[in-house]
Structure formats: structure tokens, C-alpha cells
PDB file of C-alpha atoms in Angstrom:
ATOM      1  CA  MET O 697     -14.492  -9.060  13.119  1.00  0.00           C
ATOM      2  CA  LYS O 698     -12.243 -10.327  10.369  1.00  0.00           C
ATOM      3  CA  ARG O 699     -10.866  -7.452   8.315  1.00  0.00           C
ATOM      4  CA  PRO O 700     -10.135  -7.880   4.599  1.00  0.00           C
ATOM      5  CA  LEU O 701      -6.486  -7.472   3.644  1.00  0.00           C
ATOM      6  CA  ALA O 702      -5.849  -4.248   1.729  1.00  0.00           C
ATOM      7  CA  TYR O 703      -2.501  -3.701   0.007  1.00  0.00           C
ATOM      8  CA  ILE O 704      -1.472  -0.046   0.267  1.00  0.00           C
ATOM      9  CA  THR O 705       0.249   1.576  -2.712  1.00  0.00           C
ATOM     10  CA  ALA O 706       1.142   5.186  -3.446  1.00  0.00           C
ATOM     11  CA  ALA O 707       3.570   7.274  -5.464  1.00  0.00           C
ATOM     12  CA  TRP O 708       6.246   7.441  -2.773  1.00  0.00           C
ATOM     13  CA  SER O 709       8.586  10.438  -2.641  1.00  0.00           C
ATOM     14  CA  GLY O 710      11.794   8.477  -2.149  1.00  0.00           C
ATOM     15  CA  ILE O 711      12.459  10.284   1.150  1.00  0.00           C
ATOM     16  CA  PRO O 712      12.310   7.511   3.775  1.00  0.00           C
ATOM     17  CA  GLU O 713      11.005   9.631   6.668  1.00  0.00           C
ATOM     18  CA  VAL O 714       8.281  11.231   4.547  1.00  0.00           C
ATOM     19  CA  ASP O 715       7.264   7.922   2.987  1.00  0.00           C
ATOM     20  CA  MET O 716       7.092   6.104   6.332  1.00  0.00           C
ATOM     21  CA  ASN O 717       4.897   8.871   7.760  1.00  0.00           C
ATOM     22  CA  LEU O 718       2.573   8.811   4.755  1.00  0.00           C
ATOM     23  CA  ALA O 719       2.411   5.022   4.801  1.00  0.00           C
ATOM     24  CA  ALA O 720       1.520   5.015   8.502  1.00  0.00           C
ATOM     25  CA  ASN O 721      -1.221   7.596   7.929  1.00  0.00           C
ATOM     26  CA  PHE O 722      -2.637   5.696   4.949  1.00  0.00           C
ATOM     27  CA  CYS O 723      -2.608   2.471   6.969  1.00  0.00           C
ATOM     28  CA  ARG O 724      -4.359   4.158   9.892  1.00  0.00           C
ATOM     29  CA  SER O 725      -7.095   5.452   7.590  1.00  0.00           C
ATOM     30  CA  ALA O 726      -7.518   1.998   6.038  1.00  0.00           C
ATOM     31  CA  TYR O 727      -7.704   0.441   9.503  1.00  0.00           C
ATOM     32  CA  GLU O 728     -10.339   2.960  10.593  1.00  0.00           C
ATOM     33  CA  ALA O 729     -12.328   2.033   7.473  1.00  0.00           C
ATOM     34  CA  GLY O 730     -12.431  -1.607   8.654  1.00  0.00           C
ATOM     35  CA  LEU O 731      -9.526  -2.993   6.615  1.00  0.00           C
ATOM     36  CA  ALA O 732      -6.327  -4.815   7.559  1.00  0.00           C
ATOM     37  CA  PRO O 733      -3.689  -2.748   5.757  1.00  0.00           C
ATOM     38  CA  ILE O 734      -0.555  -4.306   4.287  1.00  0.00           C
ATOM     39  CA  CYS O 735       2.144  -1.818   3.345  1.00  0.00           C
ATOM     40  CA  PRO O 736       5.635  -3.053   2.472  1.00  0.00           C
ATOM     41  CA  LYS O 737       6.867   0.563   2.551  1.00  0.00           C
ATOM     42  CA  LEU O 738       6.448   0.488   6.323  1.00  0.00           C
ATOM     43  CA  TYR O 739       8.673  -2.446   7.105  1.00  0.00           C
ATOM     44  CA  LEU O 740      10.782  -3.690   4.165  1.00  0.00           C
ATOM     45  CA  PRO O 741      13.206  -0.729   4.427  1.00  0.00           C
ATOM     46  CA  LEU O 742      13.892  -1.784   8.020  1.00  0.00           C
ATOM     47  CA  PHE O 743      15.821  -4.856   6.908  1.00  0.00           C
ATOM     48  CA  LEU O 744      16.364  -4.639   3.136  1.00  0.00           C
ATOM     49  CA  ASN O 745      18.988  -2.443   1.485  1.00  0.00           C
ATOM     50  CA  ASP O 746      17.343  -1.125  -1.678  1.00  0.00           C
ATOM     51  CA  SER O 747      20.705  -0.140  -3.164  1.00  0.00           C
ATOM     52  CA  VAL O 748      21.746  -3.823  -3.303  1.00  0.00           C
ATOM     53  CA  PRO O 749      20.245  -5.183  -6.553  1.00  0.00           C
ATOM     54  CA  GLY O 750      19.392  -8.608  -5.120  1.00  0.00           C
ATOM     55  CA  GLU O 751      17.683  -7.118  -2.082  1.00  0.00           C
ATOM     56  CA  HIS O 752      15.845  -4.609  -4.269  1.00  0.00           C
ATOM     57  CA  LYS O 753      14.462  -7.487  -6.372  1.00  0.00           C
ATOM     58  CA  ASP O 754      13.591  -9.489  -3.242  1.00  0.00           C
ATOM     59  CA  GLY O 755      11.641  -6.488  -1.942  1.00  0.00           C
ATOM     60  CA  ILE O 756       9.683  -6.257  -5.194  1.00  0.00           C
ATOM     61  CA  ASP O 757       8.969 -10.002  -5.106  1.00  0.00           C
ATOM     62  CA  MET O 758       7.818  -9.900  -1.467  1.00  0.00           C
ATOM     63  CA  GLY O 759       5.573  -6.925  -2.190  1.00  0.00           C
ATOM     64  CA  ARG O 760       4.000  -8.682  -5.180  1.00  0.00           C
ATOM     65  CA  ASP O 761       3.372 -11.788  -3.074  1.00  0.00           C
ATOM     66  CA  MET O 762       1.628  -9.675  -0.411  1.00  0.00           C
ATOM     67  CA  LEU O 763      -0.483  -7.995  -3.093  1.00  0.00           C
ATOM     68  CA  LYS O 764      -1.550 -11.374  -4.498  1.00  0.00           C
ATOM     69  CA  ARG O 765      -2.743 -12.430  -1.030  1.00  0.00           C
ATOM     70  CA  SER O 766      -4.788  -9.261  -0.510  1.00  0.00           C
ATOM     71  CA  ARG O 767      -8.496  -8.796  -1.063  1.00  0.00           C
ATOM     72  CA  MET O 768      -7.993  -5.341  -2.572  1.00  0.00           C
ATOM     73  CA  LEU O 769      -5.429  -2.843  -3.784  1.00  0.00           C
ATOM     74  CA  LEU O 770      -5.820   0.531  -2.113  1.00  0.00           C
ATOM     75  CA  VAL O 771      -4.326   3.398  -4.143  1.00  0.00           C
ATOM     76  CA  CYS O 772      -3.465   6.287  -1.846  1.00  0.00           C
ATOM     77  CA  GLY O 773      -2.381   9.853  -2.490  1.00  0.00           C
ATOM     78  CA  GLY O 774      -3.157  12.073  -5.439  1.00  0.00           C
ATOM     79  CA  THR O 775      -0.473  10.875  -7.858  1.00  0.00           C
ATOM     80  CA  VAL O 776      -0.146   7.722  -9.933  1.00  0.00           C
ATOM     81  CA  ASP O 777       3.405   6.820 -10.973  1.00  0.00           C
ATOM     82  CA  GLU O 778       4.834   3.770 -12.763  1.00  0.00           C
ATOM     83  CA  ASP O 779       5.060   1.733  -9.545  1.00  0.00           C
ATOM     84  CA  VAL O 780       1.385   2.368  -8.796  1.00  0.00           C
ATOM     85  CA  LYS O 781       0.469   1.501 -12.392  1.00  0.00           C
ATOM     86  CA  ASN O 782       2.396  -1.759 -12.027  1.00  0.00           C
ATOM     87  CA  ASP O 783       0.536  -2.572  -8.802  1.00  0.00           C
ATOM     88  CA  ILE O 784      -2.777  -1.871 -10.543  1.00  0.00           C
ATOM     89  CA  ALA O 785      -1.786  -4.156 -13.443  1.00  0.00           C
ATOM     90  CA  VAL O 786      -0.796  -6.982 -11.090  1.00  0.00           C
ATOM     91  CA  ALA O 787      -4.067  -6.595  -9.190  1.00  0.00           C
ATOM     92  CA  ALA O 788      -6.028  -6.734 -12.448  1.00  0.00           C
ATOM     93  CA  ARG O 789      -4.141  -9.834 -13.580  1.00  0.00           C
ATOM     94  CA  TYR O 790      -5.104 -11.677 -10.385  1.00  0.00           C
ATOM     95  CA  GLY O 791      -8.679 -10.403 -10.189  1.00  0.00           C
ATOM     96  CA  ILE O 792      -7.998  -8.191  -7.168  1.00  0.00           C
ATOM     97  CA  ALA O 793     -10.224  -5.132  -6.850  1.00  0.00           C
ATOM     98  CA  ALA O 794      -8.429  -1.783  -6.987  1.00  0.00           C
ATOM     99  CA  THR O 795      -9.872   1.351  -5.448  1.00  0.00           C
ATOM    100  CA  THR O 796      -8.756   4.554  -3.782  1.00  0.00           C
ATOM    101  CA  LEU O 797      -8.547   5.378  -0.111  1.00  0.00           C
ATOM    102  CA  GLU O 798     -10.915   8.279  -0.752  1.00  0.00           C
ATOM    103  CA  GLY O 799     -13.404   5.887  -2.350  1.00  0.00           C
ATOM    104  CA  ILE O 800     -13.290   3.523   0.621  1.00  0.00           C
ATOM    105  CA  MET O 801     -13.726   6.372   3.081  1.00  0.00           C
ATOM    106  CA  ASN O 802     -16.724   7.747   1.157  1.00  0.00           C
ATOM    107  CA  VAL O 803     -18.381   4.323   0.881  1.00  0.00           C
ATOM    108  CA  LYS O 804     -17.900   3.749   4.595  1.00  0.00           C
ATOM    109  CA  GLY O 805     -19.577   7.130   5.222  1.00  0.00           C
ATOM    110  CA  GLN O 806     -16.549   8.498   6.980  1.00  0.00           C
ATOM    111  CA  GLY O 807     -15.764  11.361   4.610  1.00  0.00           C
ATOM    112  CA  SER O 808     -12.565  11.750   2.640  1.00  0.00           C
ATOM    113  CA  PRO O 809      -9.135  11.117   4.122  1.00  0.00           C
ATOM    114  CA  ASP O 810      -8.280  14.762   3.394  1.00  0.00           C
ATOM    115  CA  SER O 811     -10.637  15.796   6.173  1.00  0.00           C
ATOM    116  CA  ALA O 812      -8.368  13.902   8.590  1.00  0.00           C
ATOM    117  CA  GLY O 813      -5.287  15.808   7.442  1.00  0.00           C
ATOM    118  CA  TYR O 814      -3.741  13.124   5.268  1.00  0.00           C
TER     119      TYR O 814
END
């Protein structure tokens, strides 16, 4: 089965360990819902130094490119910050559907992600 690419976005805390854990959980839920999750938060920090302006910009550019290649934008978590709003705007500009993880889980008949402890 070919899974549609789903770009994962959320209002990240800025604490790398917390964000990586959340990202992994969101990706797992998306995978279980039949999607192929793409989440730059999981791997870009492994080789990019966000405190270096050029690398920070490269990370943003790479993330935007991944979003443009995705079938949908999956907004995760209960908060929407400026980064999430920007992702939603980019998705809208390119005709990419935006939805929530909770919405996907309900449509798939699997309940909400909160029931899984996320």
C-alpha cells in the first residue's frame, strides 16, 4: 500500500528531548492512520546547528520543500503558534490540505490520539 506523505507540524517547546519525543509520537500516530509522516523536527537537529544563521535558514528551506512535496499538512498538538500558522499558509498557497491529527484519527475510526497517551 502506498501511503500519502503527511508533513507533521506542531508548536514545539524548544526543548530538544521533549520535541523529539513528541515528534516521534505524532509520527507513530500518523503512520498507524495509514500515512507516511515527514517531520523535519526528528532529523534536521541531528546535523544542522540552529544557532548558525545560515544553517537555520537552510533548515527552514528544507522543511518548506518537504511540505511542498507532501499530500497533506498534519497539525499536531493543542497549540497553534507562528511557525504552525506559517506552515498552514504555505500549505494553502500550494493547495495542500491541512488537517489535525485528531481529525485524521477520527476519520479513520481509530479514536483520538489522546486515547493513546499523546
